[in-house]
């Protein structure tokens, strides 16, 4: 969702701001803008639509200065338009503000200011912040910010410049993420690491209710009592090329191809000689023995990883697992107590609903373990234990390598807990570890057959609808395959538990309907054959996906794709790869914006 950048130094600010915004495009946006102090006043340029529109305007109206802020906006309050784009200025033009998040009580605040004859030009909640700052400013910017913060309800990461103090940028955080990049004679703000990675690897992460004052040679961080806070510097060791396309046409394809490497890193960081090292996870064996229930709470693809996790954990640990969409979990009354473990899964570690789910679970007394990709992110910080996936930066909105590494962590977690609880014999345990270690090579094998998937995509990229069916853990993968396809190709798709199809959805199957049937589970293969026949007899064209049963599958389907054999619980890691490739190729053939699908955001930091 929205992106923030800011620069203060001795160079021109605009090139950095535009470059930084480009690096944040992946978060999803529908307009962009920058504000730069030009020596006399703050100049603002903003444009609806893609960043190239902003670039064009900037190239016509040069905007010079060494202090500036920039923003990519994903509309929440007020439609996407030039006027509603950020930065927003206060009425005299003294303050310019960029904002990620939502000010929930902005209407009351706006009415209050309008009653004092302050005029508004946009429909946004953000303009209220700029106007409030000017209203409360009596010569001390920090005092004004603290006052404004005490009036606002909601979530916000703010970048602020003001013409009374032209040699500083103010950064503020409440709920929405914001980092400060520490340079040499220059400093930066950003909502996400890729924006500043080409400049510095040293950052501070702002915590809730912290206010940072950036000058060219210093960064000072204050709390709401205006006391200085000592911040710990974090070093980002991401490979810079991981956040670049590196010759690939799309980040999504690059990230699909990076899955073997991401899996290897995630697995090898934990598994050595049949030992799974989770020493940093502090949950004790006694706590494990007392567990009555596990909840998995997440959104989007992370939720789908959780659905796989349910099958795996219930099979290996024999503890009931409930998987909940975080936005549902947070507003219902889940039966959670101190004998519950809540596993939160999130690539970004910033998803608002998942974070709220974590906070709620802790309030209810549960222990929270999170599986997160971004080090030091909000969900990681809120959790009792955190296991990082080592996927590296993921830029494409549609997740692939982060999802795969989430599965890897879930397998390792289930195996480790099962071992600690004596639920597996040594022989079974070693078998699963061998299977786990073999996954990256098998994924590589599937990727080397990607042209087969490209062929299926070429036949069906024009179809109106695709149905994914599977049973058990294949159903979990159907959910992810269907989401991948619809989010980047805009083709309607549904995932159905194959046995449930006949209770309604089968009425949608007609001549030529395209169905992808997952039949990787040996013990359910015959059942799947029956379900496949149910759709083919009604005219469906079926692509069957399995790991064996060649002849039987060929007899009932129009096309087939075979993945290597693996143990049942780990087959999802293999089955998902052809489905990711299918979504990618279909979307590419349709000419869609694969890395930045319409209306979607990579990191959803609002409800
Ligand atoms: C967004 C993304 C999805 C992602 C979901 C959860 O909707 O587009 O790809 O699965 O958020 O994100 P998280 O960062 O919590 O995994």
Coordinates of C-alpha atoms and ligand atoms in Angstrom, one line a residue:
X1 CA 0.0 0.0 0.0
X2 CA 1.0 3.6 -0.2
X3 CA 4.8 4.3 -0.2
X4 CA 6.7 7.1 1.5
X5 CA 10.2 8.4 0.7
X6 CA 12.1 11.4 1.9
X7 CA 15.6 12.9 1.4
X8 CA 17.7 15.5 3.1
X9 CA 21.3 16.0 2.0
X10 CA 23.5 18.1 -0.3
X11 CA 22.3 16.6 -3.6
X12 CA 19.2 17.4 -5.5
X13 CA 16.3 15.6 -3.8
X14 CA 14.1 14.9 -6.8
X15 CA 16.1 12.2 -8.5
X16 CA 16.3 10.2 -5.3
X17 CA 12.6 10.7 -4.5
X18 CA 11.6 9.5 -8.0
X19 CA 13.9 6.5 -7.8
X20 CA 12.8 5.6 -4.3
X21 CA 9.1 5.8 -5.4
X22 CA 9.9 3.5 -8.3
X23 CA 11.3 1.0 -5.8
X24 CA 8.0 1.2 -3.9
X25 CA 5.8 0.8 -6.9
X26 CA 5.3 -2.9 -6.0
X27 CA 3.4 -2.0 -2.9
X28 CA 0.5 -0.9 -5.1
X29 CA -0.6 2.7 -5.9
X30 CA -2.8 4.8 -8.2
X31 CA -1.1 8.2 -8.0
X32 CA 2.2 9.8 -7.0
X33 CA 3.7 13.1 -5.9
X34 CA 6.7 14.9 -4.5
X35 CA 7.3 18.0 -2.4
X36 CA 10.6 19.8 -2.4
X37 CA 11.7 22.9 -0.5
X38 CA 13.2 25.2 -3.3
X39 CA 15.0 27.7 -1.1
X40 CA 11.9 30.0 -0.7
X41 CA 8.9 27.7 -0.4
X42 CA 7.7 24.2 -0.7
X43 CA 6.8 23.2 -4.3
X44 CA 4.5 20.2 -4.9
X45 CA 4.0 18.2 -8.1
X46 CA 1.6 15.3 -8.2
X47 CA -0.1 13.1 -10.8
X48 CA -2.8 10.5 -11.0
X49 CA -1.8 7.2 -12.5
X50 CA 1.6 5.6 -13.0
X51 CA 4.9 7.1 -11.9
X52 CA 5.8 7.9 -15.5
X53 CA 3.1 10.6 -15.4
X54 CA 4.8 12.2 -12.5
X55 CA 8.2 11.9 -14.2
X56 CA 6.8 13.7 -17.2
X57 CA 5.4 16.6 -15.2
X58 CA 8.6 16.8 -13.2
X59 CA 10.7 17.0 -16.4
X60 CA 8.6 19.9 -17.6
X61 CA 8.6 21.9 -14.3
X62 CA 12.0 21.5 -12.8
X63 CA 11.8 21.3 -9.0
X64 CA 15.1 22.0 -7.3
X65 CA 16.1 21.6 -3.7
X66 CA 17.9 19.3 -1.4
X67 CA 15.1 18.5 1.0
X68 CA 12.0 16.7 -0.1
X69 CA 9.4 14.0 0.5
X70 CA 7.5 11.8 -2.0
X71 CA 4.5 9.4 -2.0
X72 CA 2.8 6.7 -4.0
X73 CA -0.9 6.7 -3.0
X74 CA -3.4 3.8 -2.9
X75 CA -6.7 5.5 -2.6
X76 CA -8.7 5.0 0.6
X77 CA -10.4 8.4 1.3
X78 CA -11.2 10.1 -2.0
X79 CA -10.9 8.7 -5.5
X80 CA -7.5 8.6 -7.3
X81 CA -6.9 12.1 -8.7
X82 CA -4.2 14.7 -8.9
X83 CA -5.8 16.7 -6.1
X84 CA -6.2 13.8 -3.8
X85 CA -2.6 12.6 -4.4
X86 CA 0.0 13.3 -1.7
X87 CA 1.9 15.4 -0.6
X88 CA -0.8 17.7 0.9
X89 CA -0.1 21.2 2.0
X90 CA -1.5 23.3 4.8
X91 CA -3.5 26.4 3.7
X92 CA -0.6 28.8 3.8
X93 CA 1.7 26.3 2.2
X94 CA 4.0 26.1 5.2
X95 CA 3.6 22.4 5.8
X96 CA 3.7 19.5 3.3
X97 CA 2.8 16.0 4.5
X98 CA 2.8 12.5 3.1
X99 CA 0.9 9.8 4.9
X100 CA 0.4 6.1 4.9
X101 CA -2.6 4.8 7.0
X102 CA -6.0 6.1 7.8
X103 CA -7.1 8.9 10.2
X104 CA -10.4 7.5 11.5
X105 CA -11.8 10.7 13.0
X106 CA -10.8 12.9 10.2
X107 CA -14.3 14.1 9.5
X108 CA -14.7 15.5 13.0
X109 CA -11.3 17.2 12.8
X110 CA -12.0 18.5 9.3
X111 CA -15.4 20.0 10.5
X112 CA -13.6 21.6 13.5
X113 CA -11.1 23.3 11.2
X114 CA -13.7 24.3 8.6
X115 CA -15.7 26.0 11.4
X116 CA -12.6 28.1 11.9
X117 CA -12.7 29.1 8.2
X118 CA -9.8 26.8 7.1
X119 CA -10.5 25.7 3.5
X120 CA -9.8 22.2 2.2
X121 CA -9.0 21.3 -1.4
X122 CA -9.0 17.5 -1.3
X123 CA -11.3 14.7 -0.1
X124 CA -8.5 13.0 1.8
X125 CA -7.9 12.4 5.5
X126 CA -4.3 13.4 5.0
X127 CA -5.0 17.0 4.3
X128 CA -6.4 17.3 7.8
X129 CA -3.0 16.5 9.2
X130 CA -1.3 19.3 7.2
X131 CA -4.0 21.8 8.3
X132 CA -3.9 20.6 11.9
X133 CA -0.1 21.1 12.0
X134 CA -0.4 24.6 10.8
X135 CA -3.3 25.3 13.2
X136 CA -1.3 24.1 16.3
X137 CA 2.1 25.3 15.2
X138 CA 3.4 28.0 17.5
X139 CA 7.0 28.0 16.6
X140 CA 8.0 24.5 17.9
X141 CA 7.4 21.8 15.4
X142 CA 7.7 18.9 17.8
X143 CA 5.1 20.5 20.2
X144 CA 2.8 20.9 17.2
X145 CA 3.2 17.3 16.2
X146 CA 2.6 15.9 19.7
X147 CA -0.6 18.0 19.8
X148 CA -1.8 16.8 16.4
X149 CA -1.0 13.2 17.4
X150 CA -3.1 13.5 20.5
X151 CA -6.0 14.6 18.4
X152 CA -5.8 11.9 15.7
X153 CA -7.2 8.4 15.9
X154 CA -6.1 5.7 13.5
X155 CA -2.9 4.7 11.9
X156 CA -0.2 6.8 10.3
X157 CA 3.3 7.0 9.1
X158 CA 4.1 10.6 8.2
X159 CA 6.8 12.4 6.3
X160 CA 6.7 16.2 7.0
X161 CA 8.6 19.2 5.7
X162 CA 7.9 22.8 6.7
X163 CA 9.2 26.0 5.3
X164 CA 10.0 27.5 8.8
X165 CA 12.5 24.8 9.3
X166 CA 13.7 24.0 5.8
X167 CA 16.7 22.0 6.8
X168 CA 14.8 19.1 8.4
X169 CA 12.4 16.3 7.7
X170 CA 10.1 15.0 10.4
X171 CA 9.1 11.4 10.4
X172 CA 6.3 10.0 12.7
X173 CA 4.9 6.6 13.2
X174 CA 1.8 5.1 14.7
X175 CA 0.9 1.6 13.4
X176 CA 2.1 2.1 9.8
X177 CA 5.7 1.2 9.2
X178 CA 8.4 3.7 8.6
X179 CA 12.2 3.4 8.5
X180 CA 15.0 5.9 8.6
X181 CA 18.0 5.4 6.4
X182 CA 21.3 6.7 7.8
X183 CA 23.7 8.0 5.3
X184 CA 26.8 10.1 5.2
X185 CA 25.9 13.8 5.1
X186 CA 22.4 12.7 4.0
X187 CA 19.5 10.8 5.6
X188 CA 16.4 9.3 4.2
X189 CA 12.9 8.1 5.2
X190 CA 11.0 5.3 3.6
X191 CA 8.1 3.0 4.2
X192 CA 10.1 0.1 3.0
X193 CA 13.7 -1.0 2.7
X194 CA 14.0 -1.4 -1.2
X195 CA 13.6 2.4 -1.5
X196 CA 16.8 3.2 0.2
X197 CA 18.9 0.0 -0.3
X198 CA 21.0 1.6 -3.1
X199 CA 22.0 4.4 -0.6
X200 CA 22.5 2.8 2.7
X201 CA 22.1 -0.5 4.7
X202 CA 22.0 1.2 8.1
X203 CA 18.5 1.9 9.3
X204 CA 16.4 2.7 12.3
X205 CA 12.9 1.3 12.5
X206 CA 10.5 3.8 14.1
X207 CA 8.3 2.4 16.8
X208 CA 4.8 3.5 17.6
X209 CA 4.5 7.1 18.8
X210 CA 8.1 8.0 17.9
X211 CA 9.0 11.3 16.2
X212 CA 12.2 11.6 14.3
X213 CA 13.9 14.8 13.2
X214 CA 16.3 14.3 10.3
X215 CA 18.9 16.8 9.5
X216 CA 21.7 16.4 7.0
X217 CA 24.2 15.2 9.6
X218 CA 22.0 13.9 12.4
X219 CA 18.9 11.9 13.2
X220 CA 17.2 12.5 16.6
X221 CA 14.2 10.4 17.8
X222 CA 11.8 11.6 20.5
X223 CA 8.9 10.1 22.4
X224 CA 5.6 11.8 23.1
X225 CA 7.2 13.4 26.2
X226 CA 9.8 15.0 23.9
X227 CA 12.5 12.9 25.5
X228 CA 15.4 11.7 23.3
X229 CA 15.3 8.0 22.6
X230 CA 18.4 5.8 21.9
X231 CA 17.6 3.8 18.8
X232 CA 19.3 0.6 17.8
X233 CA 20.9 0.7 14.4
X234 CA 19.8 -2.3 12.2
X235 CA 22.0 -3.5 9.4
X236 CA 20.2 -4.8 6.3
X237 CA 22.1 -7.6 4.7
X238 CA 19.8 -8.2 1.8
X239 CA 21.6 -8.8 -1.5
X240 CA 20.9 -5.6 -3.5
X241 CA 20.4 -7.6 -6.7
X242 CA 17.5 -9.5 -4.9
X243 CA 15.5 -6.3 -5.1
X244 CA 16.4 -5.8 -8.8
X245 CA 14.9 -7.5 -11.9
X246 CA 18.3 -8.8 -12.9
X247 CA 17.4 -9.4 -16.6
X248 CA 14.0 -11.0 -16.0
X249 CA 11.0 -9.3 -17.5
X250 CA 9.0 -9.5 -14.3
X251 CA 9.8 -9.7 -10.6
X252 CA 7.2 -12.4 -10.3
X253 CA 9.0 -14.7 -12.7
X254 CA 12.3 -14.0 -11.1
X255 CA 10.9 -14.8 -7.7
X256 CA 9.3 -18.0 -9.0
X257 CA 12.7 -19.1 -10.3
X258 CA 14.3 -18.1 -7.0
X259 CA 12.2 -20.6 -5.0
X260 CA 14.8 -23.4 -4.9
X261 CA 17.3 -21.0 -3.5
X262 CA 14.9 -19.4 -1.0
X263 CA 13.8 -22.9 0.2
X264 CA 17.4 -24.1 0.5
X265 CA 18.4 -21.0 2.6
X266 CA 15.3 -21.4 4.9
X267 CA 15.8 -25.1 5.4
X268 CA 19.6 -25.1 5.7
X269 CA 19.5 -22.3 8.3
X270 CA 17.6 -24.7 10.6
X271 CA 18.3 -28.3 9.6
X272 CA 21.7 -29.8 10.4
X273 CA 22.3 -33.6 10.6
X274 CA 18.7 -34.5 11.3
X275 CA 18.4 -31.8 13.9
X276 CA 16.0 -28.9 13.5
X277 CA 17.4 -26.0 15.4
X278 CA 14.7 -23.8 16.9
X279 CA 16.8 -22.7 19.9
X280 CA 15.6 -19.2 19.5
X281 CA 12.0 -20.3 19.8
X282 CA 11.3 -20.2 23.6
X283 CA 8.1 -22.2 23.8
X284 CA 8.9 -25.1 26.2
X285 CA 8.1 -28.8 26.0
X286 CA 5.8 -28.4 28.9
X287 CA 3.9 -25.6 27.2
X288 CA 3.7 -27.9 24.1
X289 CA 2.4 -30.8 26.1
X290 CA -0.3 -28.5 27.5
X291 CA -1.4 -27.2 24.2
X292 CA -5.1 -27.9 23.5
X293 CA -5.4 -26.0 20.2
X294 CA -3.4 -24.2 17.6
X295 CA -4.8 -21.3 15.6
X296 CA -3.2 -20.1 12.4
X297 CA -4.1 -16.5 11.6
X298 CA -3.1 -14.8 8.4
X299 CA -4.4 -13.1 5.2
X300 CA -4.2 -13.9 1.5
X301 CA -1.6 -16.4 0.4
X302 CA -0.2 -16.5 3.9
X303 CA -3.7 -17.8 5.0
X304 CA -3.4 -20.4 2.3
X305 CA 0.0 -21.5 3.6
X306 CA -1.9 -21.8 7.0
X307 CA -4.5 -24.1 5.4
X308 CA -1.6 -26.4 4.3
X309 CA -0.2 -26.1 7.9
X310 CA -3.5 -27.3 9.4
X311 CA -3.2 -30.6 7.5
X312 CA 0.5 -31.0 8.3
X313 CA 0.3 -30.1 12.0
X314 CA -2.9 -32.2 12.6
X315 CA -1.3 -35.2 10.9
X316 CA 2.1 -34.9 12.7
X317 CA 1.3 -33.4 16.1
X318 CA -2.3 -34.5 16.6
X319 CA -3.5 -31.2 18.0
X320 CA -6.6 -29.6 16.5
X321 CA -5.7 -26.6 14.3
X322 CA -8.1 -23.9 13.3
X323 CA -7.1 -21.6 10.4
X324 CA -8.6 -18.2 10.5
X325 CA -8.6 -15.2 8.1
X326 CA -7.1 -12.5 10.3
X327 CA -9.8 -9.9 9.6
X328 CA -12.4 -12.5 10.8
X329 CA -10.4 -13.7 13.8
X330 CA -9.9 -10.2 15.2
X331 CA -13.7 -9.4 15.3
X332 CA -15.1 -12.7 16.6
X333 CA -14.8 -14.4 19.9
X334 CA -12.3 -17.2 19.3
X335 CA -11.9 -19.7 22.1
X336 CA -8.3 -18.9 23.0
X337 CA -6.5 -19.2 26.3
X338 CA -3.1 -19.9 27.7
X339 CA -3.2 -23.4 26.4
X340 CA -3.5 -22.1 22.8
X341 CA -0.7 -21.4 20.4
X342 CA -1.4 -18.8 17.8
X343 CA 0.7 -19.0 14.7
X344 CA 0.6 -15.8 12.7
X345 CA 2.0 -15.9 9.1
X346 CA 3.0 -12.8 7.2
X347 CA 5.5 -12.0 4.5
X348 CA 5.6 -8.3 5.2
X349 CA 5.1 -8.6 8.9
X350 CA 3.0 -5.4 8.6
X351 CA -0.5 -6.6 7.5
X352 CA -2.9 -4.6 9.7
X353 CA -5.4 -7.4 10.3
X354 CA -2.8 -10.1 11.1
X355 CA -1.1 -7.7 13.5
X356 CA -4.4 -7.0 15.2
X357 CA -5.0 -10.8 15.4
X358 CA -1.6 -11.2 17.2
X359 CA -2.4 -8.5 19.7
X360 CA -5.9 -10.0 20.4
X361 CA -4.4 -13.5 20.8
X362 CA -1.9 -12.1 23.4
X363 CA -4.6 -10.3 25.2
X364 CA -6.6 -13.5 25.5
X365 CA -3.5 -15.2 27.0
X366 CA -2.2 -17.3 24.1
X367 CA 1.4 -17.6 23.1
X368 CA 2.1 -16.2 19.7
X369 CA 4.6 -17.5 17.3
X370 CA 5.0 -15.7 14.0
X371 CA 6.4 -16.8 10.7
X372 CA 7.6 -13.6 9.0
X373 CA 9.9 -12.6 6.1
X374 CA 10.8 -9.0 7.1
X375 CA 13.2 -8.8 10.0
X376 CA 12.1 -6.4 12.8
X377 CA 8.7 -5.9 11.3
X378 CA 5.7 -5.1 13.5
X379 CA 4.3 -8.6 13.7
X380 CA 7.7 -10.0 14.5
X381 CA 8.1 -7.5 17.3
X382 CA 4.6 -8.2 18.8
X383 CA 5.1 -12.0 18.9
X384 CA 6.5 -14.1 21.7
X385 CA 8.5 -16.1 19.1
X386 CA 9.4 -15.4 15.6
X387 CA 10.8 -17.6 12.8
X388 CA 12.0 -15.8 9.8
X389 CA 11.6 -17.1 6.3
X390 CA 14.7 -16.5 4.3
X391 CA 13.0 -15.6 1.1
X392 CA 14.9 -12.3 0.7
X393 CA 13.0 -9.2 -0.5
X394 CA 9.8 -10.1 -2.5
X395 CA 8.7 -7.4 -4.8
X396 CA 5.9 -8.8 -7.0
X397 CA 2.5 -8.2 -5.4
X398 CA 1.6 -11.9 -6.0
X399 CA 3.7 -13.8 -3.5
X400 CA 5.6 -16.9 -4.6
X401 CA 8.9 -17.5 -2.9
X402 CA 7.7 -16.1 0.4
X403 CA 4.7 -18.5 0.3
X404 CA 7.0 -21.4 -0.4
X405 CA 9.3 -20.6 2.5
X406 CA 6.3 -20.3 4.8
X407 CA 5.4 -23.9 3.9
X408 CA 9.0 -24.9 4.6
X409 CA 8.9 -23.3 8.1
X410 CA 5.5 -25.0 8.8
X411 CA 6.9 -28.4 7.9
X412 CA 10.0 -27.8 10.1
X413 CA 7.8 -26.5 13.0
X414 CA 5.5 -29.5 12.8
X415 CA 8.4 -32.0 12.6
X416 CA 10.2 -30.3 15.5
X417 CA 7.1 -30.2 17.7
X418 CA 6.2 -33.8 16.8
X419 CA 9.7 -35.0 17.7
X420 CA 9.6 -33.1 21.0
X421 CA 6.2 -34.6 21.8
X422 CA 7.3 -38.1 20.8
X423 CA 4.7 -38.3 18.1
X424 CA 7.1 -39.6 15.4
X425 CA 9.4 -42.6 15.4
X426 CA 13.1 -41.9 14.6
X427 CA 12.6 -43.6 11.3
X428 CA 9.6 -41.5 10.3
X429 CA 11.3 -38.3 11.5
X430 CA 14.4 -39.0 9.4
X431 CA 12.3 -39.9 6.4
X432 CA 10.5 -36.5 6.6
X433 CA 13.8 -34.7 7.0
X434 CA 15.2 -36.4 3.9
X435 CA 12.1 -35.4 2.0
X436 CA 12.4 -31.8 3.2
X437 CA 16.0 -31.5 2.1
X438 CA 15.0 -32.9 -1.3
X439 CA 12.4 -30.3 -2.0
X440 CA 14.6 -27.5 -3.6
X441 CA 16.0 -29.9 -6.2
X442 CA 12.5 -31.2 -7.0
X443 CA 11.3 -27.6 -7.4
X444 CA 14.2 -27.0 -9.8
X445 CA 13.1 -30.1 -11.8
X446 CA 9.6 -28.7 -12.2
X447 CA 10.9 -25.3 -13.2
X448 CA 13.0 -26.9 -15.9
X449 CA 9.7 -28.1 -17.4
X450 CA 8.1 -24.7 -17.4
X451 CA 7.5 -24.7 -21.1
X452 CA 4.8 -27.4 -20.7
X453 CA 2.9 -25.0 -18.4
X454 CA 3.4 -22.2 -20.9
X455 CA 1.8 -24.4 -23.5
X456 CA -1.4 -25.0 -21.4
X457 CA -1.5 -21.3 -20.7
X458 CA -1.3 -20.5 -24.4
X459 CA -4.4 -22.7 -24.9
X460 CA -6.5 -21.2 -22.1
X461 CA -5.4 -17.6 -21.6
X462 CA -8.6 -16.4 -23.2
X463 CA -10.9 -18.4 -21.0
X464 CA -13.6 -16.7 -18.9
X465 CA -13.3 -18.9 -15.8
X466 CA -11.1 -21.6 -14.3
X467 CA -12.1 -24.0 -11.5
X468 CA -9.4 -25.6 -9.3
X469 CA -10.4 -28.8 -7.5
X470 CA -8.6 -31.0 -5.1
X471 CA -9.1 -32.9 -1.9
X472 CA -7.4 -32.6 1.5
X473 CA -4.0 -30.9 1.1
X474 CA -4.6 -30.5 -2.6
X475 CA -7.6 -28.4 -1.8
X476 CA -5.3 -26.1 0.2
X477 CA -3.1 -25.8 -3.0
X478 CA -6.2 -25.2 -5.1
X479 CA -7.0 -22.2 -3.0
X480 CA -3.6 -20.7 -3.7
X481 CA -3.6 -21.6 -7.4
X482 CA -6.9 -19.9 -7.8
X483 CA -5.9 -16.8 -6.0
X484 CA -2.7 -16.5 -8.0
X485 CA -4.6 -16.8 -11.3
X486 CA -7.4 -14.3 -10.4
X487 CA -5.1 -11.7 -8.8
X488 CA -2.8 -11.2 -11.8
X489 CA -4.8 -12.3 -14.8
X490 CA -8.2 -11.0 -13.8
X491 CA -9.8 -14.3 -14.9
X492 CA -12.6 -15.5 -12.6
X493 CA -11.5 -18.6 -10.8
X494 CA -12.7 -20.6 -7.9
X495 CA -11.2 -23.3 -5.7
X496 CA -13.4 -26.1 -4.6
X497 CA -12.9 -29.1 -2.3
X498 CA -13.5 -31.7 -5.1
X499 CA -16.1 -33.6 -3.1
X500 CA -18.1 -30.5 -2.4
X501 CA -18.4 -29.5 -6.1
X502 CA -21.6 -31.4 -6.6
X503 CA -23.3 -29.5 -3.8
X504 CA -23.7 -26.4 -5.9
X505 CA -20.8 -25.2 -8.0
X506 CA -21.0 -28.1 -10.5
X507 CA -24.0 -26.2 -12.0
X508 CA -21.4 -23.7 -13.4
X509 CA -19.6 -26.4 -15.4
X510 CA -20.6 -26.5 -19.1
X511 CA -19.0 -27.3 -22.4
X512 CA -15.4 -26.1 -22.5
X513 CA -15.2 -25.0 -18.9
X514 CA -11.5 -25.2 -17.9
X515 CA -10.8 -27.2 -14.7
X516 CA -7.5 -27.8 -13.1
X517 CA -7.7 -31.0 -11.0
X518 CA -5.0 -31.7 -8.4
X519 CA -4.6 -35.3 -7.6
X520 CA -1.3 -35.6 -5.8
X521 CA -2.5 -37.6 -2.8
X522 CA -2.2 -41.4 -3.4
X523 CA -4.9 -42.3 -0.9
X524 CA -7.4 -40.0 -2.6
X525 CA -6.5 -40.6 -6.2
X526 CA -9.5 -42.8 -7.0
X527 CA -11.9 -40.3 -5.3
X528 CA -10.4 -37.6 -7.5
X529 CA -10.9 -39.7 -10.6
X530 CA -14.6 -39.8 -9.8
X531 CA -14.7 -36.0 -9.3
X532 CA -12.9 -35.5 -12.5
X533 CA -15.4 -37.7 -14.3
X534 CA -18.2 -35.6 -12.8
X535 CA -16.9 -32.5 -14.6
X536 CA -15.8 -34.1 -17.9
X537 CA -19.2 -35.7 -18.4
X538 CA -20.6 -32.2 -18.2
X539 CA -18.2 -30.9 -20.9
X540 CA -15.3 -29.6 -18.8
X541 CA -11.7 -29.6 -20.2
X542 CA -9.4 -30.9 -17.5
X543 CA -5.7 -30.4 -16.8
X544 CA -4.8 -33.1 -14.3
X545 CA -1.9 -32.6 -11.9
X546 CA -0.4 -35.5 -10.1
X547 CA 2.8 -37.4 -9.2
X548 CA 2.2 -40.8 -10.6
X549 CA -0.8 -42.7 -11.8
X550 CA 0.1 -41.6 -15.4
X551 CA -2.1 -44.0 -17.3
X552 CA -5.1 -43.5 -15.0
X553 CA -4.8 -39.7 -15.2
X554 CA -4.4 -39.7 -19.0
X555 CA -7.6 -41.8 -19.3
X556 CA -9.7 -39.2 -17.6
X557 CA -8.1 -35.8 -18.4
X558 CA -7.3 -33.8 -21.5
X559 CA -3.9 -32.6 -20.4
X560 CA -1.6 -33.7 -17.6
X561 CA 1.3 -32.3 -15.7
X562 CA 3.4 -34.6 -13.4
X563 CA 5.4 -33.4 -10.5
X564 CA 8.1 -35.5 -8.8
X565 CA 7.1 -37.8 -6.0
X566 CA 7.4 -36.6 -2.5
X567 CA 5.9 -37.4 0.9
X568 CA 2.2 -36.5 1.0
X569 CA 2.5 -33.5 3.4
X570 CA 5.2 -31.8 1.3
X571 CA 3.6 -32.3 -2.1
X572 CA 2.1 -28.8 -1.8
X573 CA 5.5 -27.3 -2.2
X574 CA 5.8 -29.0 -5.6
X575 CA 2.2 -28.7 -6.7
X576 CA 2.0 -25.0 -6.2
X577 CA 4.9 -24.3 -8.7
X578 CA 3.1 -25.2 -11.9
X579 CA 0.1 -23.2 -10.7
X580 CA 2.2 -20.1 -10.1
X581 CA 3.7 -20.6 -13.6
X582 CA 0.3 -21.0 -15.1
X583 CA -1.0 -17.8 -13.6
X584 CA 2.2 -16.0 -14.7
X585 CA 2.0 -17.2 -18.3
X586 CA -1.7 -16.6 -18.6
X587 CA -1.3 -13.1 -17.3
X588 CA 1.7 -12.4 -19.5
X589 CA -0.2 -13.6 -22.6
X590 CA -3.1 -11.4 -21.7
X591 CA -0.7 -8.4 -21.4
X592 CA -1.6 -7.7 -17.8
X593 CA 0.6 -5.7 -15.4
X594 CA 1.9 -8.8 -13.7
X595 CA 4.0 -7.3 -10.9
X596 CA 1.5 -4.6 -10.0
X597 CA -2.0 -6.0 -10.6
X598 CA -4.8 -3.5 -10.5
X599 CA -6.4 -2.6 -7.1
X600 CA -3.9 -4.8 -5.2
X601 CA -1.2 -3.8 -2.7
X602 CA 1.8 -5.9 -1.6
X603 CA 1.6 -4.8 2.0
X604 CA -1.9 -4.1 3.4
X605 CA -1.3 -1.8 6.3
X606 CA -5.0 -0.7 6.7
X607 CA -8.1 -2.7 7.6
Ligands
LIG1 C1 -1.7 -8.8 0.2 C2 -0.8 -9.4 -0.9 C3 -0.9 -10.9 -0.8 C4 -0.5 -11.4 0.6 C5 -1.4 -10.7 1.7 C6 -0.9 -11.0 3.1 O1 -3.1 -9.1 -0.1 O2 -1.2 -9.0 -2.1 O3 0.1 -11.5 -1.7 O4 -0.6 -12.8 0.7 O5 -1.4 -9.3 1.5 O6 0.3 -10.3 3.2 P1 1.5 -10.7 4.3 O7 2.5 -9.7 4.1 O8 0.8 -10.6 5.6 O9 1.9 -12.1 4.0

